[in-house]
Every structure is written in C-alpha cells, then in structure tokens.
Amino acid sequence: MSAAREMLCDTARAVFAEAAEAGMAPVEAAGFDLLLVPEADGGFGGDWGDANAVLRIAGVAVPDLPVAERILSGLGDAPKTLHAAATVGLMAGAMGQALALSIEHVNTRQQFGRPLGKFQAVQQSLAVLACEVAAVDAAAAAMAARLDAAGLDAEAADFEIAAAKLRANRAVGIVTAVAHQVHGAIGFTREYDLHRVTIPLMRWRGLHGNDAYWAERLGRQVAGFGGRGLWETLTARAE
Amino acid sequence: MQGFALYPFDPPGDSSALRTDLRRWLADHQPRGDIVRRANCWASFDADFSRALGAAGYIGMTLPARYGGGDRHPLERYVAIEELLAAGAPVGAHWIADRQTGPLILRYGTEEQRQRYLPGIARGETYACIGLSEPGAGSDLAAVRTSARETAEGWRVNGQKIWTTGAHLSHIMLALIRTEEGSERNAGLSQLLIDLDTPGITIRPIIDMAGNHDFNEVFFDDVLVPHGALVGERGQGWKQVTAELGLERSGPERYLSSHALLVALIDAAGPDPAPALATLIGELTAEMWTLRQLSMSTAAKLAAGEDPMVEASVVKELGNGFEQDMPRRVQAVADCGWDDTDDLARLLRALLIASPSFSLRGGTREVIRGIIARGLGLR
Ligand SMILES: Cc1cc2nc3c(=O)[nH]c(=O)nc-3n(C[C@H](O)[C@H](O)[C@H](O)COP(=O)(O)OP(=O)(O)OC[C@H]3O[C@@H](n4cnc5c(N)ncnc54)[C@H](O)[C@@H]3O)c2cc1C
C-alpha cells in the first residue's frame, strides 16, 4: 500500500471511530465527498483503490452510516453500477470483521474444557468462512484495478463490477451463517457486536442489484462473447 | 491471515504477445480429437503433443537455458499454462514433470541430476509421477513405510506406493521414502528420484470409476537404486515435500481444468439464453473470474519468493469447490440427457463422474481446510 493510501486509511479509521458515536458529522467535516474528485477541481484526487480501502474500513466501523453515498456524491450523479461497486468494498470490510470476531470468539470461549477453536468441526467451518472473505477481497481489489484503468467509467468496468458484486452477494449467505453458528447464542444478542456487521451484509446483498439481477446481466454479456470469447475477453480486459 | 491483499501480477515482457503466439501455435497443433479429452485436460496424456510443445519452448519455461529450459519468469509460465488449460490442451504427459519435478530437481538436486533429467523434461520427453500415497498413508502422509537402506552399492528400496497417476507412462518417480531405520512420523524421510525401468519395480493398473487407467499401484521388491538417487538432504524429505505441495496447489489448473464445460454451456445457450441459463453462466463466470484473481495473486507471491501456503490452500479449496459444483449446477439447468451425444452432454457426463476426485487428489478438502485453519491461528 502506498504511503498516501496508508495515511488516508489512518484518517478514515480515526474519523469513523468518532462517527460511530457522533454520526455523519465527522465524516462530512473530513471531506470524504472530495475523495474521488480530481485535484484540479479542488478534490483529493484519489482513485477507486483509495475508495475501496476507505469503504473497507467503513464496512468494519460504521456499516450503518451512508459513507458510500457520501463518497460518491462528489462525482455528481453516479450511476447505479458505481453504487454497487462501492457496496462491494463495504461488504469486504464487514465480512473481514465477521471473520475476525469469529476467530476471537472461538479462541476465548471454552466448552468441554477447551477453546471452541480446538474442535475440528469449528476449524473447518471457519476455513470455509475465510475462503469467502479472501474471495470477496480479491474481487473488490480486481474490480478497483479495472475501474482505475478505465478512469472510473462504470460502463467500461461493467463486467468486473457485475462479477464482484455477484461474488460478494453469494458470499453473504455463507459468511453470516458460519459466523453466527460458531458464536452460539451470544452472537444473537443486541449487546454483542456481530449483528452490527451481519445485518448490514444481509441488507447489502439486495442493495444495488441482488444475485439474480447481476447474474443475468453478466450472463447475457458473456453469452454475447461466446464460449471461447469469454476467455479471450477476460484476458484482454486485464492486460 | 488479515485481509487478502492482491499481489500485483506483473510478468516481464509482453504477455499479450505471449498469449497470441501460443493461441496461434495451438490453432495449428492442438489435436482436434474427442471433446471429452478437453475436460480435466491435465489428465489427458499425449506424448506427441508434449514433444511438440516442448520443441516450441512451452515446457520447462522457467528452467535455466543450460539445462534446456527457457530462462523465463515464473509468471510467463503462468500465462502459458493458463492458455493451455483454457484451450483444454492435452498436457497430462508432461504436467507433473513440468510443474513440480523439474523445479524440485533444480532446487534440491545435484548437478548430475539436473543434467541428467532437466533437458528431457524441457523437451517434453521425460515424464514424472508422484510417489507419496501408500495403502496405509493417505491423508496421514507421515505414515509412509516404504523404506530404503543404504548399502555399498546403493539404496535398497522395499514397499508399495498407490494411486500413482501416470506411473505406467512415466520415466521417473519422485518418491517419499523412509531412509532412517526405526524413524517415525515425519522424521527420517527422504526423497528418492527413481528410474521406473529399474529391475524389481512392478506397476499394476487401477481402473478408475470412469473406466480409465490413470492411476496405479507401484511395488518395490528389493530395488537397487544408485546413491545418486537421493534428492536434496537425507532426512529432509518431509520439508521438501511440503514445499513441493505448495507449488502444486495454487495453479490455474485448480479452476480452469474444466473450462471446456463452461465454453460448451455458453455455446449451447447461444447469444440470447433463457433466464435460468443466463443466470447460471453469470454465476459461474463471477466465480471463475474471482478465482483467477486469487490464483494470479498467489502465483505472483510465489514468484516474489514468499511462501503463500495459506493462500495456495484457499485457491485449491475454492477452485475444487467451483469445479466440483459446476457440472452439478449445469445438469440442474441445462437440458441434457445422460446418453446424449452432443458436446455439452458428453462433457457434462465426463465431469460429473470425474468430479469426486477433485477434492481428494493433491490433499483432501478436510486436510486443506485444516491448513487454512492453522493459518487462522486455530491449530
Ligand atoms: C484421481 C487421483 C489421483 C491421485 N494421484 C496421486 C498421485 O499421483 N500420487 C500420490 O501419491 N497420490 C495420489 N492420489 C492419492 C491422494 O493423495 C489421496 O487419495 C489423498 O491423500 C487421500 O488419501 P486416501 O485416499 O487414503 O483417503 P483417507 O486418508 O483414507 O481419507 C478418507 C476421507 O477421510 C478424511 N479424513 C482423513 N483423515 C482425517 C482427519 N484427520 N480429519 C478429518 N478428516 C479426515 C479425508 O479428508 C477423506 O475425506 C490420487 C488420488 C486421486 C483420487
């Protein structure tokens, strides 16, 4: 990660920590709406990689606040596809947090005289959860790379946005199910933090295009490429 | 494992030119043959194809030129094998030698072993098999009992390997063998590179459930192999094998070896597919595209000299799941009779039958998940 992005992330963590108590005011004051605005227009001149990193942190710290909307407002009338792309960043963050909470819980909670994490069934479930988180992180990063190569032209990145949002949507079911299962009853309480990420994940799955929407849209695009054309297109788009 | 940061995949040189050249070469040299051989294509054995591919410079790409290799960057090789797999080329004959035996000999072998084996591997003429599993040592690989005792003339090998893919078509086996008498578990093991025409070796076929002869039992009855067969350090076999398995797990074959089915599905669906088919194509594409990012990132990490053991296992776990699910999901949606003779139906049937093996070979699903859990700090 570049030093500039590192600093941006530190700022985001500090601002979102405050926002978790105070609501949107600190986010507005910090000027996140200028993140994607070019420097020439008085903005921060960030790219989608920066936005993705900030959204990932927002997905952990303030999943209930409209941070994605705030960032995109700087672009004027951002298309629905860009809102979907932003949601993927939030989802990656929230899923990472669901995994982190789960690991911490199974390492501390004891049953049968051992931490839950020592039981093979629990280990195997968490391995599955970790794979989903890795997949969504990778999808979000590759989508960001394409958006940046296309100068944030959502239409030019339609394939990658569709693939990433769909992959993230499909991960939600597994991630929320496993995280809640390994937590037991404590994860079902209002007091414990897990629902702060799992409920937003459930909401985001249907927001800006559910599975069926993106799958059919992507499938029609691919049908247009033809069987062999899929591979040719896929490799050409990334090079 | 905190967040899967994508590692930049940045091969030197012009990788789109490499793709174009190889596609053109394949258009001229890939056997037309049976479409079913394009599925699970790293099990399709074709020595003529391998020799032609070797002559064209696409085998042993990363080996040094002085051993007949191409002196290319590992990520250039990655691009080439992506293309071969996506085309469903019959790469089975040289696959193991190119992917792991050659690199392992280069890393741990003596100068004599390198000169003796690497040029043939790079020409696509020397084929290798992996001698790990035994009747009593499957998931529990540290239970291997096949033994070698050092004598004045060389090593005396006794015991049995099983499930050895391609042993009947290979020239050499890289075998994990107990060289230290009385040793237990993962101590006292070494890797021996054994010429399969050595007297005392018996190879018997095991026919798989698809009716194919791919794997074998290999018996060693007082087989005398030279002192020079030891690869790497005596007693360090376990460590070397673990490194070898790392090379094995994250390659594009983990999600691309059934690509022929996706191609056939898209072609059968046509440009204006019914909603259920369009949806399935979209879902499979999203998963395949994501797996490609994970696999490329892991390859880039390996190439940079890091040890992405956990990431490699993530690729295998997700890739196996994807390839295993794909034929089931295609069958659930596409209109295919079991005995239909069109491309899609035949590929589908072949892959439905082959797919149980995907989460067994190269480390079972449970073993792989265990490695990931260790990476999470749970074990
Ligand atoms: C097509 C194919 C090709 C192969 N090619 C080769 C080859 O070329 N060379 C070679 O050496 N081997 C090869 N193998 C063998 C392969 O590596 C083994 O099948 C694998 O290691 C599993 O061993 P096993 O079959 O004895 O199953 P077992 O170890 O008996 O396992 C059976 C089941 O029990 C599960 N299990 C076992 N132990 C545990 C545990 N502690 N906790 C939870 N679950 C457990 C396993 O995950 C599996 O699901 C091949 C296998 C196949 C199917």
XYZ file of C-alpha atoms and ligand atoms in Angstrom:
671
model
C 0.000 0.000 0.000
C 1.330 3.458 -0.924
C 2.223 5.892 1.851
C -0.554 8.248 0.722
C -3.149 5.483 0.951
C -1.752 4.392 4.305
C -2.317 7.937 5.605
C -5.778 8.052 4.094
C -6.651 4.812 5.902
C -5.354 6.146 9.212
C -7.538 9.221 8.774
C -10.536 7.065 7.844
C -10.078 4.892 10.938
C -9.914 7.938 13.208
C -12.881 9.681 11.572
C -15.071 6.566 11.543
C -14.253 5.828 15.185
C -15.630 9.259 16.014
C -18.564 8.786 13.642
C -19.527 5.539 15.351
C -20.588 7.733 18.303
C -21.433 11.022 16.624
C -22.998 10.003 13.306
C -22.219 11.539 9.916
C -20.979 14.935 11.097
C -17.288 13.928 11.414
C -17.443 12.177 8.006
C -18.867 15.299 6.411
C -16.322 17.517 8.130
C -13.461 15.291 6.935
C -14.475 15.917 3.313
C -14.848 12.314 2.083
C -17.049 13.639 -0.706
C -13.855 15.059 -2.221
C -12.028 11.721 -2.198
C -12.689 10.880 -5.861
C -12.738 14.469 -7.130
C -9.661 15.335 -9.232
C -7.077 17.589 -7.638
C -7.530 20.095 -10.467
C -11.153 20.521 -9.331
C -10.107 21.038 -5.729
C -10.555 17.404 -4.713
C -8.301 14.818 -3.076
C -7.627 13.137 -6.427
C -7.998 9.624 -5.082
C -8.627 6.550 -7.224
C -11.017 3.638 -6.726
C -8.301 1.721 -4.924
C -8.370 4.502 -2.315
C -12.165 4.486 -2.193
C -12.158 0.715 -1.796
C -9.710 0.912 1.113
C -11.814 3.569 2.864
C -15.046 1.670 2.258
C -13.495 -1.493 3.644
C -12.814 0.381 6.883
C -16.310 1.868 6.857
C -17.735 -1.647 6.490
C -15.997 -2.597 9.732
C -16.502 0.554 11.778
C -19.677 2.307 10.601
C -21.677 -0.100 8.455
C -24.873 1.813 9.244
C -23.738 5.211 8.012
C -24.125 6.324 4.359
C -20.370 6.601 3.766
C -20.547 5.161 0.244
C -23.210 7.697 -0.735
C -21.083 10.460 0.729
C -18.007 9.446 -1.266
C -19.968 9.072 -4.498
C -21.771 12.407 -4.047
C -18.543 14.088 -5.143
C -18.997 12.586 -8.612
C -22.390 14.211 -9.104
C -24.984 11.785 -10.414
C -23.083 8.486 -10.025
C -24.677 5.536 -11.875
C -26.181 2.589 -10.027
C -23.245 0.401 -11.066
C -20.826 2.622 -9.151
C -23.047 2.376 -6.099
C -22.891 -1.394 -6.487
C -19.096 -1.194 -6.762
C -18.907 0.873 -3.580
C -21.105 -1.633 -1.778
C -18.609 -4.402 -2.589
C -15.935 -2.505 -0.634
C -18.235 -2.211 2.370
C -19.091 -5.896 2.123
C -15.430 -6.939 2.037
C -14.799 -4.965 5.208
C -17.834 -6.278 7.051
C -17.010 -9.857 6.108
C -13.442 -9.432 7.330
C -14.854 -8.175 10.614
C -17.260 -11.131 10.888
C -14.235 -13.420 10.468
C -12.132 -11.502 12.995
C -14.914 -11.583 15.597
C -15.420 -15.292 14.987
C -11.738 -16.139 15.415
C -11.522 -14.114 18.591
C -14.647 -15.757 19.969
C -13.650 -19.372 19.295
C -10.221 -18.748 20.786
C -11.679 -17.499 24.065
C -14.985 -19.308 24.594
C -14.411 -22.704 26.231
C -16.641 -25.767 26.150
C -15.799 -29.350 27.024
C -12.687 -27.961 28.706
C -11.166 -26.492 25.553
C -11.472 -23.369 23.420
C -14.063 -23.950 20.668
C -11.365 -23.299 18.084
C -9.676 -26.578 19.032
C -12.611 -28.575 17.678
C -12.090 -29.731 14.125
C -15.687 -29.073 13.084
C -15.324 -25.449 14.154
C -11.935 -25.130 12.412
C -13.321 -26.457 9.160
C -16.273 -24.055 9.239
C -14.011 -21.095 9.819
C -11.746 -22.182 6.971
C -14.774 -22.010 4.688
C -15.625 -18.558 6.023
C -12.031 -17.367 5.499
C -12.084 -18.528 1.876
C -15.190 -16.460 1.182
C -13.606 -13.395 2.744
C -10.460 -13.882 0.637
C -12.576 -14.247 -2.500
C -14.510 -11.026 -1.865
C -11.320 -9.123 -1.024
C -9.746 -10.308 -4.264
C -12.861 -9.470 -6.273
C -13.043 -5.979 -4.756
C -9.365 -5.310 -5.475
C -9.523 -6.574 -9.067
C -12.679 -4.540 -9.703
C -10.922 -1.463 -8.320
C -7.957 -2.035 -10.622
C -10.258 -2.203 -13.628
C -12.225 0.893 -12.600
C -8.980 2.820 -12.227
C -7.686 1.607 -15.577
C -10.975 2.818 -17.092
C -10.833 6.206 -15.367
C -13.875 5.380 -13.191
C -16.014 4.783 -16.280
C -18.562 2.388 -14.791
C -19.746 1.236 -18.185
C -16.247 0.161 -19.195
C -15.961 -1.797 -15.935
C -19.428 -3.316 -16.104
C -18.118 -6.878 -16.380
C -15.879 -6.575 -13.305
C -18.486 -4.736 -11.224
C -21.090 -7.360 -12.062
C -18.701 -10.204 -11.226
C -17.532 -8.623 -7.975
C -20.985 -7.656 -6.694
C -22.350 -11.075 -7.567
C -19.440 -12.867 -5.893
C -19.849 -10.700 -2.797
C -23.611 -11.305 -2.732
C -23.095 -15.054 -2.856
C -20.578 -14.921 -0.024
C -23.060 -13.228 2.299
C -25.091 -16.365 2.947
C -22.063 -18.431 3.945
C -20.334 -15.709 5.939
C -23.355 -14.754 8.033
C -24.370 -18.364 8.612
C -20.952 -19.579 9.743
C -20.145 -16.523 11.846
C -23.420 -16.816 13.743
C -23.134 -20.568 14.132
C -19.711 -20.509 15.770
C -20.796 -17.704 18.102
C -23.717 -19.538 19.639
C -26.373 -17.551 21.489
C -24.135 -14.624 22.393
C -23.938 -13.675 18.709
C -27.733 -13.434 18.631
C -27.839 -10.664 21.243
C -28.162 -6.959 20.697
C -25.300 -6.383 23.104
C -22.690 -8.329 21.134
C -21.162 -6.697 18.045
C -21.663 -9.417 15.445
C -25.053 -8.184 14.218
C -23.507 -4.787 13.574
C -21.867 -6.355 10.524
C -24.149 -9.286 9.696
C -27.391 -7.299 9.409
C -25.781 -4.751 7.036
C -24.408 -7.676 4.996
C -27.928 -9.077 4.653
C -29.155 -5.652 3.549
C -26.299 -5.035 1.090
C -26.879 -8.341 -0.681
C -30.122 -6.967 -2.062
C -28.963 -3.366 -2.488
C -27.967 -2.072 -5.960
C -28.672 -5.438 -7.545
C -29.298 -8.815 -5.904
C -27.798 -12.097 -7.141
C -30.384 -12.677 -9.867
C -30.003 -9.157 -11.233
C -26.220 -9.280 -11.640
C -26.078 -12.934 -12.645
C -28.473 -12.451 -15.535
C -26.845 -9.200 -16.585
C -23.378 -10.763 -16.526
C -24.622 -13.979 -18.131
C -26.123 -12.044 -21.066
C -22.892 -10.154 -21.535
C -20.905 -13.405 -21.554
C -23.366 -15.107 -23.903
C -22.552 -12.277 -26.301
C -18.833 -13.112 -26.098
C -19.434 -16.758 -26.994
C -17.740 -19.755 -25.330
C -14.170 -19.143 -26.450
C -14.754 -15.396 -26.418
C -15.186 -15.426 -22.647
C -11.551 -16.377 -22.080
C -10.292 -14.012 -24.763
C -12.263 -11.117 -23.314
C -11.294 -11.901 -19.747
C -7.581 -11.938 -20.512
C -7.684 -8.922 -22.837
C -9.513 -6.757 -20.271
C -6.800 -7.306 -17.665
C -3.779 -6.654 -19.896
C -4.456 -14.066 7.696
C -5.733 -10.485 7.805
C -7.305 -9.447 4.518
C -6.266 -10.979 1.231
C -4.219 -8.186 -0.313
C -3.982 -8.730 -4.068
C -0.367 -9.118 -5.064
C 0.305 -7.405 -8.413
C 0.591 -9.897 -11.256
C 3.211 -8.312 -13.436
C 5.083 -10.674 -15.748
C 8.082 -9.200 -17.569
C 7.765 -8.725 -21.302
C 4.612 -8.586 -23.354
C 2.192 -11.166 -22.003
C -0.499 -10.458 -24.562
C 2.040 -11.282 -27.282
C 2.866 -14.489 -25.422
C -0.849 -15.347 -25.389
C -1.289 -14.534 -29.060
C 1.713 -16.641 -30.078
C 0.583 -19.608 -28.028
C -3.012 -19.355 -29.291
C -1.730 -19.345 -32.837
C 0.521 -22.318 -32.090
C -2.396 -24.193 -30.524
C -4.608 -23.496 -33.522
C -2.058 -25.414 -35.597
C -1.016 -28.126 -33.141
C -3.838 -28.933 -30.731
C -5.279 -32.314 -31.721
C -8.914 -31.990 -32.835
C -9.843 -35.352 -31.333
C -12.513 -36.072 -28.782
C -14.002 -33.070 -26.984
C -14.128 -35.052 -23.749
C -10.334 -35.007 -23.625
C -10.516 -31.234 -23.233
C -12.181 -31.643 -19.858
C -9.960 -32.429 -16.902
C -7.254 -31.904 -19.502
C -4.236 -32.134 -17.204
C -5.075 -35.852 -17.078
C -5.059 -36.150 -20.904
C -1.840 -37.911 -21.915
C -0.499 -37.198 -25.408
C 3.252 -37.681 -25.856
C 3.285 -36.337 -29.428
C 1.643 -33.152 -28.263
C 4.038 -32.820 -25.325
C 7.081 -33.255 -27.559
C 5.806 -30.633 -29.993
C 5.015 -28.266 -27.120
C 8.486 -28.808 -25.682
C 10.113 -28.141 -29.055
C 8.126 -24.900 -29.263
C 9.576 -23.826 -25.906
C 6.492 -24.068 -23.704
C 7.754 -26.743 -21.283
C 10.434 -26.137 -18.682
C 9.978 -22.435 -19.392
C 11.469 -21.366 -16.059
C 14.440 -23.744 -16.116
C 17.850 -22.244 -16.918
C 18.909 -22.402 -20.569
C 21.963 -24.515 -19.685
C 19.552 -27.332 -18.784
C 17.476 -26.837 -21.914
C 14.974 -24.532 -20.247
C 13.570 -21.242 -21.453
C 15.017 -18.936 -18.767
C 11.584 -17.347 -18.500
C 9.953 -15.746 -15.493
C 7.543 -17.933 -13.464
C 4.678 -15.603 -14.340
C 5.370 -16.039 -18.047
C 4.975 -19.749 -17.470
C 1.757 -18.988 -15.596
C 0.380 -17.132 -18.616
C 1.317 -20.041 -20.892
C -0.315 -22.729 -18.755
C -3.437 -20.596 -18.399
C -3.716 -20.580 -22.164
C -3.076 -24.326 -22.442
C -5.693 -25.150 -19.823
C -8.290 -22.713 -21.147
C -7.909 -24.354 -24.546
C -8.220 -27.817 -22.993
C -4.883 -28.906 -24.471
C -3.734 -32.448 -23.586
C -0.956 -31.511 -21.170
C -1.140 -34.630 -18.979
C 2.038 -36.382 -20.124
C 4.484 -33.672 -19.078
C 2.319 -31.941 -16.489
C 3.856 -33.285 -13.272
C 7.431 -33.091 -14.571
C 6.965 -29.520 -15.746
C 5.058 -28.285 -12.713
C 6.890 -29.834 -9.817
C 9.536 -32.466 -10.524
C 11.674 -30.209 -12.723
C 11.601 -27.229 -10.329
C 12.295 -29.553 -7.397
C 15.315 -31.114 -9.111
C 16.574 -27.634 -9.927
C 16.165 -26.511 -6.328
C 17.407 -29.537 -4.401
C 19.068 -31.809 -6.962
C 22.758 -32.374 -7.611
C 24.431 -31.051 -10.745
C 24.450 -34.581 -12.103
C 20.695 -34.996 -11.541
C 19.987 -31.665 -13.189
C 21.998 -32.522 -16.274
C 20.550 -35.957 -16.460
C 16.848 -35.114 -16.175
C 16.090 -31.467 -16.846
C 16.808 -31.342 -20.605
C 14.452 -34.281 -21.250
C 11.773 -32.669 -19.104
C 12.083 -29.405 -21.046
C 11.861 -31.242 -24.371
C 8.568 -32.794 -23.266
C 10.103 -36.265 -23.404
C 10.754 -37.185 -19.773
C 7.630 -37.715 -17.684
C 7.366 -37.979 -13.928
C 4.969 -39.286 -11.304
C 4.487 -38.525 -7.633
C 5.133 -41.358 -5.175
C 3.568 -40.192 -1.943
C 0.434 -42.198 -1.076
C 0.609 -45.749 0.235
C -2.104 -48.154 1.330
C -1.582 -47.112 4.958
C -0.676 -43.492 4.266
C -3.319 -41.340 2.614
C -4.259 -38.127 4.391
C -1.810 -39.226 7.071
C 1.194 -38.973 4.793
C 3.682 -39.185 7.669
C 2.707 -42.851 7.978
C 4.685 -43.872 4.860
C 6.513 -47.165 5.322
C 8.245 -47.784 2.005
C 11.874 -47.990 3.050
C 15.349 -47.602 1.604
C 18.503 -48.889 3.286
C 21.873 -47.608 2.236
C 24.302 -50.325 1.153
C 27.695 -50.227 -0.521
C 26.093 -50.481 -3.999
C 23.284 -48.013 -3.409
C 19.814 -47.819 -1.845
C 17.721 -50.976 -1.433
C 14.063 -49.997 -1.731
C 11.150 -52.116 -0.493
C 7.488 -51.292 -0.174
C 4.492 -50.043 -2.115
C 3.042 -46.806 -3.455
C -0.567 -46.450 -4.565
C -2.810 -44.077 -6.568
C 0.271 -43.081 -8.549
C -1.098 -41.125 -11.503
C 0.683 -41.882 -14.760
C 3.260 -44.284 -13.286
C 2.735 -46.613 -16.256
C 3.587 -43.795 -18.688
C 6.334 -42.090 -16.712
C 10.093 -42.436 -16.747
C 10.796 -41.327 -13.206
C 9.100 -41.259 -9.821
C 9.926 -38.777 -7.123
C 9.184 -40.905 -4.077
C 8.900 -40.097 -0.386
C 10.710 -42.918 1.387
C 11.749 -43.822 4.931
C 15.543 -43.896 4.775
C 16.251 -43.961 8.517
C 15.575 -47.284 10.156
C 13.353 -47.028 13.213
C 12.354 -43.434 12.449
C 8.786 -42.334 12.962
C 6.272 -39.921 11.511
C 7.773 -37.064 9.519
C 11.339 -37.621 10.702
C 13.699 -39.911 8.779
C 12.055 -39.452 5.391
C 13.918 -38.631 2.178
C 13.074 -38.051 -1.462
C 14.495 -40.500 -3.982
C 14.338 -39.998 -7.730
C 13.788 -43.460 -9.130
C 14.053 -44.561 -12.766
C 10.952 -46.666 -13.300
C 12.718 -49.165 -15.573
C 14.886 -50.319 -12.658
C 14.569 -54.099 -12.077
C 12.280 -55.078 -9.198
C 9.622 -52.418 -9.853
C 6.149 -53.687 -10.741
C 3.439 -51.300 -11.898
C -0.157 -52.535 -11.820
C -3.102 -50.574 -13.184
C -6.014 -49.421 -11.066
C -9.016 -48.635 -13.238
C -10.955 -45.614 -12.005
C -14.740 -45.270 -11.864
C -14.787 -43.580 -15.264
C -13.205 -46.728 -16.702
C -9.859 -45.007 -17.304
C -6.410 -46.258 -16.466
C -4.786 -43.176 -14.916
C -3.535 -44.307 -11.550
C -1.563 -47.376 -10.442
C -0.057 -49.443 -7.703
C 3.720 -49.472 -7.727
C 5.613 -52.266 -5.912
C 9.286 -52.125 -4.938
C 10.857 -55.515 -4.378
C 14.455 -55.126 -3.242
C 15.019 -52.484 -5.889
C 18.604 -51.242 -6.101
C 18.870 -47.558 -6.922
C 22.170 -45.643 -7.054
C 23.393 -43.431 -4.193
C 22.914 -40.542 -6.561
C 19.144 -41.010 -6.487
C 18.816 -39.074 -3.250
C 17.339 -35.629 -3.921
C 18.251 -32.887 -1.500
C 19.149 -33.668 2.047
C 18.873 -37.078 3.607
C 16.151 -36.992 6.278
C 14.678 -33.710 4.982
C 12.098 -35.349 2.731
C 9.143 -34.053 4.692
C 10.220 -30.439 4.418
C 10.912 -30.786 0.696
C 7.577 -32.468 0.004
C 5.705 -29.748 1.834
C 7.384 -27.160 -0.387
C 6.513 -29.244 -3.436
C 2.860 -29.420 -2.440
C 2.840 -25.630 -2.152
C 3.781 -25.425 -5.833
C 1.055 -27.856 -6.610
C -1.933 -26.217 -5.010
C -2.446 -22.742 -6.356
C -2.019 -23.081 -10.109
C -4.708 -22.251 -12.659
C -5.473 -25.973 -13.053
C -7.468 -25.657 -9.837
C -10.196 -23.690 -11.558
C -9.508 -23.937 -15.301
C -9.210 -27.650 -15.923
C -12.961 -27.977 -16.573
C -13.184 -24.795 -18.617
C -14.330 -26.784 -21.656
C -17.681 -27.333 -19.931
C -18.271 -23.626 -19.401
C -17.351 -22.972 -23.042
C -19.779 -25.647 -24.222
C -22.516 -24.302 -21.944
C -22.133 -20.779 -23.314
C -22.105 -22.020 -26.902
C -25.149 -24.223 -26.327
C -27.010 -21.355 -24.678
C -26.469 -19.105 -27.697
C -26.458 -15.313 -27.821
C -29.906 -14.926 -26.256
C -30.099 -17.516 -23.460
C -33.166 -18.322 -21.359
C -33.073 -16.533 -17.982
C -32.084 -19.631 -15.990
C -29.148 -20.319 -18.309
C -28.045 -16.691 -18.394
C -28.119 -16.648 -14.597
C -26.018 -19.786 -14.318
C -23.492 -18.504 -16.847
C -23.255 -15.259 -14.899
C -22.716 -17.043 -11.589
C -20.070 -19.386 -12.958
C -18.289 -16.506 -14.675
C -18.190 -14.450 -11.478
C -16.676 -17.348 -9.574
C -14.174 -18.185 -12.287
C -13.082 -14.558 -12.611
C -12.634 -14.271 -8.850
C -10.631 -17.494 -8.687
C -8.388 -16.193 -11.424
C -7.588 -13.126 -9.330
C -6.797 -15.279 -6.284
C -4.662 -17.704 -8.267
C -2.715 -14.968 -10.102
C -2.070 -13.112 -6.879
C -0.799 -16.279 -5.198
C 1.416 -17.068 -8.188
C 2.861 -13.548 -8.035
C 3.600 -14.006 -4.345
C 5.320 -17.339 -5.004
C 7.335 -15.752 -7.798
C 8.439 -12.997 -5.427
C 9.942 -15.648 -3.158
C 7.263 -15.579 -0.466
C 5.625 -18.669 0.929
C 1.864 -18.280 0.439
C 0.955 -21.666 1.936
C -2.428 -20.481 3.200
C -3.353 -18.541 0.067
C -2.436 -21.551 -2.051
C -4.787 -23.665 0.045
C -7.548 -21.078 -0.359
C -7.165 -21.341 -4.138
C -7.349 -25.114 -4.014
C -10.345 -25.157 -1.685
C -12.363 -22.629 -3.690
C -11.171 -23.964 -7.042
C -12.072 -27.557 -6.205
C -15.461 -26.438 -4.935
C -16.084 -24.463 -8.119
C -15.063 -27.285 -10.454
C -16.976 -29.839 -8.459
C -20.138 -27.743 -8.342
C -20.066 -26.642 -11.956
C -21.219 -29.908 -13.569
C -23.897 -30.361 -10.911
C -25.259 -26.875 -11.485
C -25.110 -27.276 -15.259
C -27.026 -30.527 -15.021
C -29.662 -28.866 -12.852
C -30.393 -26.247 -15.516
C -29.325 -27.452 -18.980
C -31.487 -29.768 -20.998
C -29.107 -32.733 -21.335
C -29.881 -36.430 -21.412
C -27.330 -38.763 -19.825
C -26.775 -40.565 -23.129
C -26.990 -37.556 -25.438
C -24.060 -37.288 -27.821
C -23.685 -33.551 -28.218
C -20.586 -31.844 -26.814
C -22.279 -30.356 -23.775
C -23.882 -33.630 -22.684
C -20.706 -35.649 -23.127
C -18.540 -33.143 -21.284
C -21.133 -32.916 -18.557
C -21.279 -36.660 -18.018
C -17.488 -36.987 -18.020
C -17.060 -34.212 -15.466
C -19.880 -35.375 -13.213
C -18.061 -38.693 -12.993
C -14.574 -37.187 -12.627
C -15.550 -34.526 -10.103
C -15.465 -36.543 -6.855
C -11.684 -36.833 -7.294
C -11.142 -33.054 -7.384
C -11.315 -32.652 -3.608
C -9.237 -35.789 -2.976
C -6.132 -35.511 -5.168
C -3.445 -33.086 -4.046
C -4.714 -33.047 -0.452
C -8.296 -33.718 0.565
C -10.749 -30.956 1.294
C -10.523 -31.673 5.026
C -6.722 -31.558 5.001
C -6.739 -28.287 3.042
C -9.266 -26.705 5.394
C -7.055 -27.808 8.268
C -4.115 -25.923 6.733
C -6.273 -22.807 6.360
C -7.448 -23.142 9.963
C -3.812 -23.292 11.061
C -3.209 -20.094 9.118
C -6.070 -18.531 11.084
C -4.261 -19.454 14.289
C -6.756 -22.110 15.375
C -4.353 -25.045 15.468
C -7.504 -39.088 -9.148
C -6.481 -39.218 -8.071
C -5.141 -39.134 -8.395
C -4.154 -39.301 -7.405
N -2.856 -39.243 -7.776
C -1.900 -39.457 -6.838
C -0.523 -39.481 -7.198
O -0.169 -39.293 -8.371
N 0.399 -39.733 -6.257
C 0.050 -39.944 -4.944
O 0.937 -40.144 -4.127
N -1.243 -39.932 -4.552
C -2.229 -39.706 -5.473
N -3.555 -39.702 -5.096
C -3.900 -40.026 -3.714
C -4.394 -38.868 -2.877
O -3.339 -38.048 -2.500
C -5.121 -39.480 -1.663
O -6.312 -40.022 -2.142
C -5.407 -38.490 -0.563
O -4.231 -38.078 0.059
C -6.347 -39.088 0.487
O -5.908 -40.323 0.961
P -6.888 -41.594 0.984
O -7.458 -41.736 -0.373
O -6.145 -42.703 1.582
O -8.110 -41.168 1.935
P -8.153 -41.198 3.525
O -6.942 -40.560 4.084
O -8.483 -42.559 3.977
O -9.370 -40.229 3.782
C -10.739 -40.544 3.516
C -11.597 -39.377 3.979
O -11.402 -39.152 5.382
C -10.981 -37.826 5.602
N -10.003 -37.776 6.708
C -8.869 -38.497 6.834
N -8.210 -38.139 7.944
C -8.923 -37.149 8.524
C -8.758 -36.332 9.677
N -7.696 -36.457 10.494
N -9.697 -35.401 9.940
C -10.769 -35.257 9.120
N -10.989 -35.972 8.023
C -10.071 -36.917 7.723
C -10.326 -37.396 4.304
O -10.302 -35.985 4.173
C -11.214 -38.072 3.299
O -12.361 -37.288 3.099
C -4.544 -39.537 -6.063
C -5.892 -39.609 -5.746
C -6.861 -39.463 -6.715
C -8.297 -39.573 -6.329
